[in-house]
mmCIF file of C-alpha atoms in Angstrom:
data_model
loop_
_atom_site.group_PDB
_atom_site.id
_atom_site.type_symbol
_atom_site.label_atom_id
_atom_site.label_comp_id
_atom_site.label_asym_id
_atom_site.label_seq_id
_atom_site.Cartn_x
_atom_site.Cartn_y
_atom_site.Cartn_z
ATOM 1 C CA MET X 1 -176.228 16.424 149.074
ATOM 2 C CA ASN X 2 -173.266 15.463 151.261
ATOM 3 C CA GLU X 3 -170.111 14.284 149.515
ATOM 4 C CA PRO X 4 -169.147 10.626 150.131
ATOM 5 C CA ARG X 5 -166.786 10.146 153.048
ATOM 6 C CA GLU X 6 -163.443 8.284 152.979
ATOM 7 C CA ARG X 7 -162.934 5.058 151.051
ATOM 8 C CA ILE X 8 -162.614 1.984 153.234
ATOM 9 C CA LEU X 9 -161.556 -1.496 152.122
ATOM 10 C CA VAL X 10 -163.022 -4.519 153.911
ATOM 11 C CA VAL X 11 -160.934 -7.697 153.607
ATOM 12 C CA GLU X 12 -162.851 -10.667 155.053
ATOM 13 C CA ASP X 13 -163.312 -14.232 153.822
ATOM 14 C CA ASP X 14 -166.547 -14.780 155.785
ATOM 15 C CA THR X 15 -169.285 -13.607 153.421
ATOM 16 C CA ALA X 16 -171.814 -12.742 156.128
ATOM 17 C CA VAL X 17 -169.312 -10.706 158.179
ATOM 18 C CA ARG X 18 -167.920 -9.010 155.065
ATOM 19 C CA GLU X 19 -171.334 -7.907 153.849
ATOM 20 C CA MET X 20 -172.455 -6.796 157.311
ATOM 21 C CA VAL X 21 -169.391 -4.639 157.888
ATOM 22 C CA ALA X 22 -169.511 -3.121 154.386
ATOM 23 C CA LEU X 23 -173.239 -2.334 154.732
ATOM 24 C CA SER X 24 -172.714 -0.748 158.153
ATOM 25 C CA LEU X 25 -169.961 1.481 156.749
ATOM 26 C CA ARG X 26 -172.061 2.557 153.770
ATOM 27 C CA GLU X 27 -174.937 3.464 156.080
ATOM 28 C CA ARG X 28 -172.556 5.860 157.820
ATOM 29 C CA GLY X 29 -171.669 7.503 154.515
ATOM 30 C CA TYR X 30 -168.338 5.798 153.809
ATOM 31 C CA GLN X 31 -167.386 4.430 150.410
ATOM 32 C CA ALA X 32 -166.888 0.760 151.262
ATOM 33 C CA GLU X 33 -165.413 -1.897 148.972
ATOM 34 C CA ALA X 34 -165.337 -5.509 150.126
ATOM 35 C CA VAL X 35 -163.022 -8.340 148.984
ATOM 36 C CA ASP X 36 -162.519 -11.889 150.252
ATOM 37 C CA ASP X 37 -158.737 -12.385 150.310
ATOM 38 C CA ALA X 38 -155.347 -10.630 150.488
ATOM 39 C CA GLU X 39 -154.580 -10.851 146.765
ATOM 40 C CA ALA X 40 -157.897 -9.225 145.853
ATOM 41 C CA ALA X 41 -157.173 -6.545 148.456
ATOM 42 C CA LEU X 42 -153.856 -5.658 146.784
ATOM 43 C CA GLN X 43 -155.604 -5.424 143.420
ATOM 44 C CA ALA X 44 -158.168 -3.041 144.910
ATOM 45 C CA LEU X 45 -155.434 -0.928 146.518
ATOM 46 C CA ALA X 46 -153.616 -0.729 143.205
ATOM 47 C CA ARG X 47 -156.741 0.663 141.535
ATOM 48 C CA GLY X 48 -157.260 3.536 143.949
ATOM 49 C CA GLN X 49 -156.372 5.024 147.312
ATOM 50 C CA PHE X 50 -158.131 3.907 150.482
ATOM 51 C CA ALA X 51 -158.028 5.819 153.744
ATOM 52 C CA LEU X 52 -158.496 2.639 155.783
ATOM 53 C CA ALA X 53 -158.429 -1.138 155.401
ATOM 54 C CA LEU X 54 -160.257 -3.486 157.804
ATOM 55 C CA VAL X 55 -158.294 -6.724 157.513
ATOM 56 C CA ASP X 56 -159.237 -10.171 158.860
ATOM 57 C CA ILE X 57 -156.205 -11.919 160.321
ATOM 58 C CA HIS X 58 -157.106 -15.508 159.350
ATOM 59 C CA MET X 59 -157.960 -15.947 155.661
ATOM 60 C CA PRO X 60 -157.288 -18.697 153.105
ATOM 61 C CA GLY X 61 -154.004 -18.161 151.250
ATOM 62 C CA LYS X 62 -152.064 -15.105 152.388
ATOM 63 C CA ASN X 63 -153.144 -14.104 155.889
ATOM 64 C CA GLY X 64 -153.889 -10.670 157.292
ATOM 65 C CA VAL X 65 -150.436 -10.221 158.840
ATOM 66 C CA TRP X 66 -148.843 -10.660 155.402
ATOM 67 C CA LEU X 67 -151.293 -8.154 153.923
ATOM 68 C CA LEU X 68 -150.621 -5.693 156.755
ATOM 69 C CA GLU X 69 -146.905 -5.665 155.975
ATOM 70 C CA LYS X 70 -147.575 -5.215 152.242
ATOM 71 C CA VAL X 71 -149.921 -2.284 152.883
ATOM 72 C CA ARG X 72 -147.516 -0.584 155.297
ATOM 73 C CA ALA X 73 -144.681 -0.967 152.785
ATOM 74 C CA ASP X 74 -146.493 -0.114 149.538
ATOM 75 C CA TYR X 75 -149.465 2.009 150.647
ATOM 76 C CA PRO X 76 -148.311 3.971 153.726
ATOM 77 C CA GLY X 77 -151.208 6.408 153.322
ATOM 78 C CA THR X 78 -153.699 3.640 154.123
ATOM 79 C CA SER X 79 -154.316 2.888 157.797
ATOM 80 C CA VAL X 80 -154.999 -0.718 158.797
ATOM 81 C CA VAL X 81 -157.328 -2.069 161.472
ATOM 82 C CA MET X 82 -157.083 -5.805 162.112
ATOM 83 C CA VAL X 83 -160.184 -7.931 162.669
ATOM 84 C CA THR X 84 -159.785 -11.051 164.811
ATOM 85 C CA ALA X 85 -161.541 -13.607 166.979
ATOM 86 C CA VAL X 86 -161.186 -13.320 170.752
ATOM 87 C CA ALA X 87 -158.633 -16.138 170.812
ATOM 88 C CA ASP X 88 -156.290 -14.151 168.552
ATOM 89 C CA VAL X 89 -155.773 -11.123 170.786
ATOM 90 C CA GLY X 90 -152.049 -11.884 171.100
ATOM 91 C CA THR X 91 -151.701 -11.897 167.334
ATOM 92 C CA ALA X 92 -153.638 -8.644 167.134
ATOM 93 C CA VAL X 93 -151.271 -6.993 169.591
ATOM 94 C CA ASP X 94 -148.344 -8.208 167.480
ATOM 95 C CA CYS X 95 -150.019 -6.571 164.494
ATOM 96 C CA LEU X 96 -150.061 -3.264 166.370
ATOM 97 C CA ARG X 97 -146.304 -3.527 166.701
ATOM 98 C CA ARG X 98 -146.104 -4.073 162.944
ATOM 99 C CA GLY X 99 -147.979 -0.868 162.207
ATOM 100 C CA ALA X 100 -151.695 -1.615 162.528
ATOM 101 C CA THR X 101 -153.702 1.296 163.931
ATOM 102 C CA ASP X 102 -156.157 -0.790 165.986
ATOM 103 C CA TYR X 103 -157.998 -4.109 166.064
ATOM 104 C CA LEU X 104 -161.612 -5.272 166.270
ATOM 105 C CA LEU X 105 -162.960 -8.404 167.866
ATOM 106 C CA LYS X 106 -165.554 -10.568 166.114
ATOM 107 C CA PRO X 107 -168.485 -10.313 166.142
ATOM 108 C CA VAL X 108 -168.214 -6.593 165.514
ATOM 109 C CA PRO X 109 -170.992 -4.495 167.112
ATOM 110 C CA ALA X 110 -172.060 -1.571 164.940
ATOM 111 C CA ASP X 111 -171.252 1.050 167.582
ATOM 112 C CA VAL X 112 -167.781 -0.414 168.202
ATOM 113 C CA LEU X 113 -167.127 -0.509 164.454
ATOM 114 C CA ASP X 114 -168.186 3.127 164.186
ATOM 115 C CA LEU X 115 -165.941 4.281 167.054
ATOM 116 C CA THR X 116 -162.938 2.264 165.870
ATOM 117 C CA VAL X 117 -163.194 3.548 162.307
ATOM 118 C CA GLU X 118 -163.610 7.152 163.468
ATOM 119 C CA ARG X 119 -160.614 6.822 165.779
ATOM 120 C CA ALA X 120 -158.445 5.259 163.054
ATOM 121 C CA LEU X 121 -159.383 7.938 160.528
ATOM 122 C CA ARG X 122 -158.811 10.714 163.054
ATOM 123 C CA GLU X 123 -155.374 9.313 163.866
ATOM 124 C CA ARG X 124 -154.595 9.070 160.145
ATOM 125 C CA SER X 125 -155.655 12.690 159.641
ATOM 126 C CA MET X 126 -153.468 13.827 162.525
ATOM 127 C CA GLN X 127 -150.524 11.837 161.154
ATOM 128 C CA GLN X 128 -150.963 13.385 157.703
ATOM 129 C CA GLU X 129 -151.155 16.842 159.231
ATOM 130 C CA LEU X 130 -147.958 16.118 161.139
ATOM 131 C CA GLU X 131 -146.242 14.966 157.953
ATOM 132 C CA ARG X 132 -147.336 18.123 156.115
ATOM 133 C CA TYR X 133 -146.074 20.240 158.989
ATOM 134 C CA ARG X 134 -142.756 18.385 159.021
ATOM 135 C CA GLU X 135 -142.346 18.757 155.251
ATOM 136 C CA HIS X 136 -143.220 22.444 155.459
ATOM 137 C CA LEU X 137 -140.764 22.891 158.307
ATOM 138 C CA GLU X 138 -138.034 21.100 156.379
ATOM 139 C CA GLU X 139 -138.737 23.325 153.375
ATOM 140 C CA LYS X 140 -138.510 26.436 155.557
ATOM 141 C CA VAL X 141 -135.256 25.225 157.121
ATOM 142 C CA GLU X 142 -133.795 24.464 153.685
ATOM 143 C CA GLU X 143 -134.920 27.834 152.346
ATOM 144 C CA GLN X 144 -133.337 29.578 155.306
ATOM 145 C CA ALA X 145 -130.141 27.579 154.838
ATOM 146 C CA ARG X 146 -130.135 28.507 151.149
ATOM 147 C CA ARG X 147 -130.491 32.187 151.988
ATOM 148 C CA ILE X 148 -127.660 31.955 154.495
ATOM 149 C CA ARG X 149 -125.476 30.252 151.877
ATOM 150 C CA GLN X 150 -126.324 32.998 149.382
ATOM 151 C CA LEU X 151 -125.437 35.707 151.877
ATOM 152 C CA TYR X 152 -122.211 33.949 152.774
ATOM 153 C CA MET X 153 -121.410 33.409 149.096
ATOM 154 C CA GLY X 154 -122.004 37.099 148.418
ATOM 155 C CA SER X 155 -119.623 37.947 151.229
ATOM 156 C CA VAL X 156 -117.012 35.541 149.881
ATOM 157 C CA GLU X 157 -117.267 37.041 146.375
ATOM 158 C CA SER X 158 -116.915 40.538 147.822
ATOM 159 C CA LEU X 159 -113.929 39.327 149.815
ATOM 160 C CA ALA X 160 -112.338 37.886 146.683
ATOM 161 C CA MET X 161 -112.746 41.178 144.822
ATOM 162 C CA SER X 162 -111.415 43.150 147.780
ATOM 163 C CA LEU X 163 -108.418 40.856 147.981
ATOM 164 C CA GLU X 164 -107.518 41.471 144.332
ATOM 165 C CA ALA X 165 -108.289 45.200 144.575
ATOM 166 C CA LYS X 166 -105.457 45.612 147.092
ATOM 167 C CA ASP X 167 -102.943 44.742 144.385
ATOM 168 C CA PRO X 168 -103.048 46.827 141.191
ATOM 169 C CA TYR X 169 -101.311 43.997 139.347
ATOM 170 C CA THR X 170 -103.989 41.383 140.074
ATOM 171 C CA ARG X 171 -107.085 43.612 140.118
ATOM 172 C CA GLY X 172 -109.759 41.953 137.976
ATOM 173 C CA HIS X 173 -107.668 38.811 137.455
ATOM 174 C CA SER X 174 -110.347 36.348 138.579
ATOM 175 C CA ASP X 175 -113.084 37.970 136.496
ATOM 176 C CA ARG X 176 -110.868 37.794 133.413
ATOM 177 C CA VAL X 177 -110.066 34.134 134.102
ATOM 178 C CA ALA X 178 -113.807 33.441 134.443
ATOM 179 C CA GLN X 179 -114.533 35.171 131.121
ATOM 180 C CA LEU X 180 -111.773 33.270 129.331
ATOM 181 C CA ALA X 181 -113.024 29.999 130.849
ATOM 182 C CA GLY X 182 -116.567 30.742 129.709
ATOM 183 C CA ARG X 183 -115.466 31.088 126.091
ATOM 184 C CA VAL X 184 -113.425 27.881 126.298
ATOM 185 C CA ALA X 185 -116.468 26.121 127.787
ATOM 186 C CA ARG X 186 -118.598 27.191 124.825
ATOM 187 C CA GLN X 187 -115.872 26.051 122.438
ATOM 188 C CA LEU X 188 -116.030 22.638 124.135
ATOM 189 C CA HIS X 189 -119.844 22.671 123.862
ATOM 190 C CA LEU X 190 -120.395 22.448 127.601
ATOM 191 C CA SER X 191 -123.938 23.016 128.843
ATOM 192 C CA LYS X 192 -125.243 26.344 130.105
ATOM 193 C CA ALA X 193 -125.419 24.877 133.620
ATOM 194 C CA ASP X 194 -121.778 23.763 133.410
ATOM 195 C CA ASN X 195 -120.784 27.204 132.158
ATOM 196 C CA GLU X 196 -122.483 28.844 135.156
ATOM 197 C CA VAL X 197 -120.636 26.550 137.566
ATOM 198 C CA LEU X 198 -117.331 27.192 135.807
ATOM 199 C CA ASP X 199 -117.924 30.954 135.848
ATOM 200 C CA LEU X 200 -118.361 30.957 139.629
ATOM 201 C CA ALA X 201 -115.330 28.706 140.082
ATOM 202 C CA GLY X 202 -113.301 31.111 137.944
ATOM 203 C CA ARG X 203 -114.357 34.160 139.914
ATOM 204 C CA LEU X 204 -113.489 32.429 143.196
ATOM 205 C CA HIS X 205 -110.480 30.345 142.207
ATOM 206 C CA ASP X 206 -108.001 32.507 144.154
ATOM 207 C CA ILE X 207 -110.149 33.083 147.273
ATOM 208 C CA GLY X 208 -107.681 30.965 149.250
ATOM 209 C CA LYS X 209 -105.098 33.729 148.871
ATOM 210 C CA ILE X 210 -106.828 35.438 151.777
ATOM 211 C CA GLY X 211 -104.688 33.125 153.894
ATOM 212 C CA VAL X 212 -101.446 34.134 152.170
ATOM 213 C CA ARG X 213 -99.285 36.823 153.744
ATOM 214 C CA GLU X 214 -99.406 40.138 151.851
ATOM 215 C CA SER X 215 -95.619 40.311 151.933
ATOM 216 C CA VAL X 216 -95.589 37.131 149.856
ATOM 217 C CA LEU X 217 -98.465 38.076 147.550
ATOM 218 C CA ASN X 218 -96.958 41.437 146.705
ATOM 219 C CA LYS X 219 -93.309 40.466 146.676
ATOM 220 C CA PRO X 220 -91.654 42.019 143.594
ATOM 221 C CA GLY X 221 -88.850 39.487 143.344
ATOM 222 C CA ARG X 222 -88.508 35.723 143.201
ATOM 223 C CA LEU X 223 -90.124 33.759 146.049
ATOM 224 C CA THR X 224 -88.008 31.715 148.413
ATOM 225 C CA ASP X 225 -88.749 27.995 148.756
ATOM 226 C CA ASP X 226 -90.580 28.617 152.045
ATOM 227 C CA GLU X 227 -92.609 31.454 150.514
ATOM 228 C CA PHE X 228 -93.536 29.273 147.553
ATOM 229 C CA GLU X 229 -94.646 26.463 149.872
ATOM 230 C CA HIS X 230 -96.725 29.020 151.751
ATOM 231 C CA ILE X 231 -98.492 30.315 148.643
ATOM 232 C CA LYS X 232 -99.106 26.750 147.416
ATOM 233 C CA GLN X 233 -101.636 26.345 150.242
ATOM 234 C CA HIS X 234 -104.141 28.735 148.649
ATOM 235 C CA PRO X 235 -106.006 26.213 146.406
ATOM 236 C CA SER X 236 -106.767 23.812 149.269
ATOM 237 C CA LEU X 237 -107.632 26.699 151.595
ATOM 238 C CA GLY X 238 -109.980 28.121 148.964
ATOM 239 C CA ALA X 239 -111.739 24.774 148.665
ATOM 240 C CA LYS X 240 -112.161 24.585 152.446
ATOM 241 C CA ILE X 241 -113.720 28.050 152.468
ATOM 242 C CA LEU X 242 -116.187 27.123 149.723
ATOM 243 C CA GLU X 243 -117.138 23.536 150.596
ATOM 244 C CA PRO X 244 -119.633 24.446 153.375
ATOM 245 C CA ILE X 245 -121.477 27.023 151.278
ATOM 246 C CA VAL X 246 -121.517 25.969 147.624
ATOM 247 C CA GLU X 247 -124.331 23.640 146.602
ATOM 248 C CA ASN X 248 -122.407 22.295 143.618
ATOM 249 C CA GLY X 249 -119.310 20.441 144.800
ATOM 250 C CA ARG X 250 -117.573 20.915 141.443
ATOM 251 C CA ILE X 251 -116.925 24.562 142.320
ATOM 252 C CA ALA X 252 -114.790 23.747 145.360
ATOM 253 C CA GLU X 253 -113.249 20.851 143.404
ATOM 254 C CA ALA X 254 -112.168 23.168 140.577
ATOM 255 C CA VAL X 255 -110.756 25.700 143.032
ATOM 256 C CA ARG X 256 -108.752 23.021 144.835
ATOM 257 C CA HIS X 257 -107.208 21.613 141.665
ATOM 258 C CA HIS X 258 -106.648 24.665 139.434
ATOM 259 C CA HIS X 259 -102.866 24.409 139.983
ATOM 260 C CA GLU X 260 -102.599 20.705 139.126
ATOM 261 C CA ASN X 261 -100.361 19.976 136.120
ATOM 262 C CA TRP X 262 -101.220 17.565 133.320
ATOM 263 C CA ASN X 263 -98.045 15.562 134.021
ATOM 264 C CA GLY X 264 -98.759 15.276 137.765
ATOM 265 C CA THR X 265 -96.209 17.818 139.018
ATOM 266 C CA GLY X 266 -98.776 20.348 140.270
ATOM 267 C CA TYR X 267 -100.359 20.910 143.653
ATOM 268 C CA PRO X 268 -101.968 20.333 146.121
ATOM 269 C CA ASP X 269 -102.592 16.652 145.260
ATOM 270 C CA GLY X 270 -100.304 15.902 142.327
ATOM 271 C CA LEU X 271 -103.174 14.744 140.108
ATOM 272 C CA ALA X 272 -102.330 13.945 136.487
ATOM 273 C CA GLY X 273 -104.159 13.700 133.168
ATOM 274 C CA ASP X 274 -107.883 13.058 133.225
ATOM 275 C CA ARG X 275 -107.805 12.614 137.009
ATOM 276 C CA ILE X 276 -107.717 16.413 137.138
ATOM 277 C CA PRO X 277 -111.348 17.637 137.083
ATOM 278 C CA LEU X 278 -112.387 19.177 133.766
ATOM 279 C CA PHE X 279 -113.186 22.596 135.209
ATOM 280 C CA ALA X 280 -109.790 22.720 136.916
ATOM 281 C CA ARG X 281 -108.075 21.876 133.622
ATOM 282 C CA ILE X 282 -109.881 24.746 131.920
ATOM 283 C CA LEU X 283 -109.040 27.186 134.717
ATOM 284 C CA ARG X 284 -105.383 26.112 134.605
ATOM 285 C CA VAL X 285 -105.004 27.141 130.956
ATOM 286 C CA CYS X 286 -106.951 30.379 131.364
ATOM 287 C CA ASP X 287 -105.111 31.279 134.566
ATOM 288 C CA ILE X 288 -101.721 30.842 132.865
ATOM 289 C CA TYR X 289 -102.718 32.990 129.887
ATOM 290 C CA GLU X 290 -104.211 35.742 132.026
ATOM 291 C CA ALA X 291 -101.119 35.845 134.242
ATOM 292 C CA LEU X 292 -98.775 35.986 131.258
ATOM 293 C CA THR X 293 -100.659 38.801 129.523
ATOM 294 C CA SER X 294 -101.037 40.917 132.666
ATOM 295 C CA GLU X 295 -98.406 43.239 134.079
ATOM 296 C CA ARG X 296 -96.809 42.047 137.294
ATOM 297 C CA SER X 297 -94.554 43.777 139.811
ATOM 298 C CA TYR X 298 -91.648 41.616 138.676
ATOM 299 C CA ARG X 299 -92.182 41.762 134.849
ATOM 300 C CA ALA X 300 -94.063 43.444 132.027
ATOM 301 C CA ALA X 301 -97.117 41.934 130.392
ATOM 302 C CA ARG X 302 -96.538 39.593 127.435
ATOM 303 C CA SER X 303 -98.392 40.062 124.168
ATOM 304 C CA PRO X 304 -100.954 37.394 123.206
ATOM 305 C CA ALA X 305 -98.487 36.015 120.630
ATOM 306 C CA GLU X 306 -95.679 35.827 123.207
ATOM 307 C CA ALA X 307 -98.013 34.171 125.728
ATOM 308 C CA GLU X 308 -99.108 31.630 123.130
ATOM 309 C CA ALA X 309 -95.502 30.732 122.300
ATOM 310 C CA ILE X 310 -94.686 30.198 125.968
ATOM 311 C CA MET X 311 -97.858 28.186 126.561
ATOM 312 C CA LYS X 312 -97.310 25.880 123.593
ATOM 313 C CA LYS X 313 -94.124 24.663 125.254
ATOM 314 C CA GLU X 314 -96.222 23.702 128.277
ATOM 315 C CA VAL X 315 -98.800 21.561 126.472
ATOM 316 C CA GLY X 316 -98.695 18.037 127.881
ATOM 317 C CA ARG X 317 -96.671 19.182 130.859
ATOM 318 C CA THR X 318 -98.613 21.919 132.598
ATOM 319 C CA MET X 319 -101.720 21.992 130.415
ATOM 320 C CA SER X 320 -104.200 19.473 129.014
ATOM 321 C CA PRO X 321 -103.601 19.119 125.240
ATOM 322 C CA LYS X 322 -107.342 19.096 124.514
ATOM 323 C CA ILE X 323 -108.053 22.246 126.530
ATOM 324 C CA ALA X 324 -104.965 23.968 125.139
ATOM 325 C CA ASP X 325 -106.047 23.197 121.551
ATOM 326 C CA ALA X 326 -109.470 24.699 122.204
ATOM 327 C CA PHE X 327 -107.854 27.746 123.781
ATOM 328 C CA PHE X 328 -105.405 28.308 120.912
ATOM 329 C CA SER X 329 -108.244 27.984 118.363
ATOM 330 C CA LEU X 330 -110.105 30.765 120.136
ATOM 331 C CA LEU X 331 -106.943 32.842 120.366
ATOM 332 C CA ALA X 332 -106.348 32.473 116.626
ATOM 333 C CA ALA X 333 -109.923 33.609 115.975
ATOM 334 C CA SER X 334 -109.446 36.682 118.218
ATOM 335 C CA ALA X 335 -112.265 35.347 120.417
ATOM 336 C CA PHE X 336 -110.769 36.857 123.562
ATOM 337 C CA GLU X 337 -110.818 40.449 122.405
ATOM 338 C CA GLY X 338 -112.591 42.767 124.790
ATOM 339 C CA ILE X 339 -111.928 40.687 127.916
ATOM 340 C CA GLY X 340 -110.648 42.898 130.678
ATOM 341 C CA SER X 341 -111.212 46.098 128.753
#
């Protein structure tokens, strides 16, 4: 036994015409439901999907043009064919502009009804196929873009590691900052997703130093004012490198602002207090500690206790009090042991 064909809704206030059209459709194997006004049509559409609606233009109450616009807006998967008297051809043409697929003239011969319905359903099928193709194409384009971003991100991470590897004093710095930040994030009860974002931001926070002259990066002595202004560009440059390729904007945001100070004296934007993004505040504290406890060309590494004493003087000036408190709690509990080893 053949399965029933598409569901078609007949909206017609003339009982004889409504029954004739519905009967003709059923004889051709369609599932036809007939109603006598626009409100009843909307109720039927709300109960189940119809492939096609045959809508009379002139009906008591809401007319067919009103119903057409409702169907196009709320049930875009349902095609609409308008049914009109010969004198209403102009209105029918206007309905085509509003989204109707076709129109029929009363009285409706059976063969014309059959051809019009077949044509409308075929057009609907082609439109659905086009939509599926477009969605599939968009998915393929997005997948390709995602792969390109991943490849680019992998290259950027490799570049960041290569940049640090050139200097024995900063080798592994970003990884250690990321590990410290991860433990602070857990202390603050941030989500796993937030921790993953923060970890990537930590590993890439100094990527902008690729634009800093090696003579400045590796200078053993104090930087001149011009050299300091030059190196201050690395957070904003890092953000510019990352913005086109990271899907989560908070990564580039954290990189841009990881040298902002709690009191507004940092760079590049002079943000203060809670205006500094949370991830940047966390990186700021971890970056300071890691720098203090690592050997540099211009000084020896400080012990954790010495670093803590120096950092406590900076709370409320350089560092967020809340983040600093969380950090010092972890330090007191020896929670950072093993990082960098």
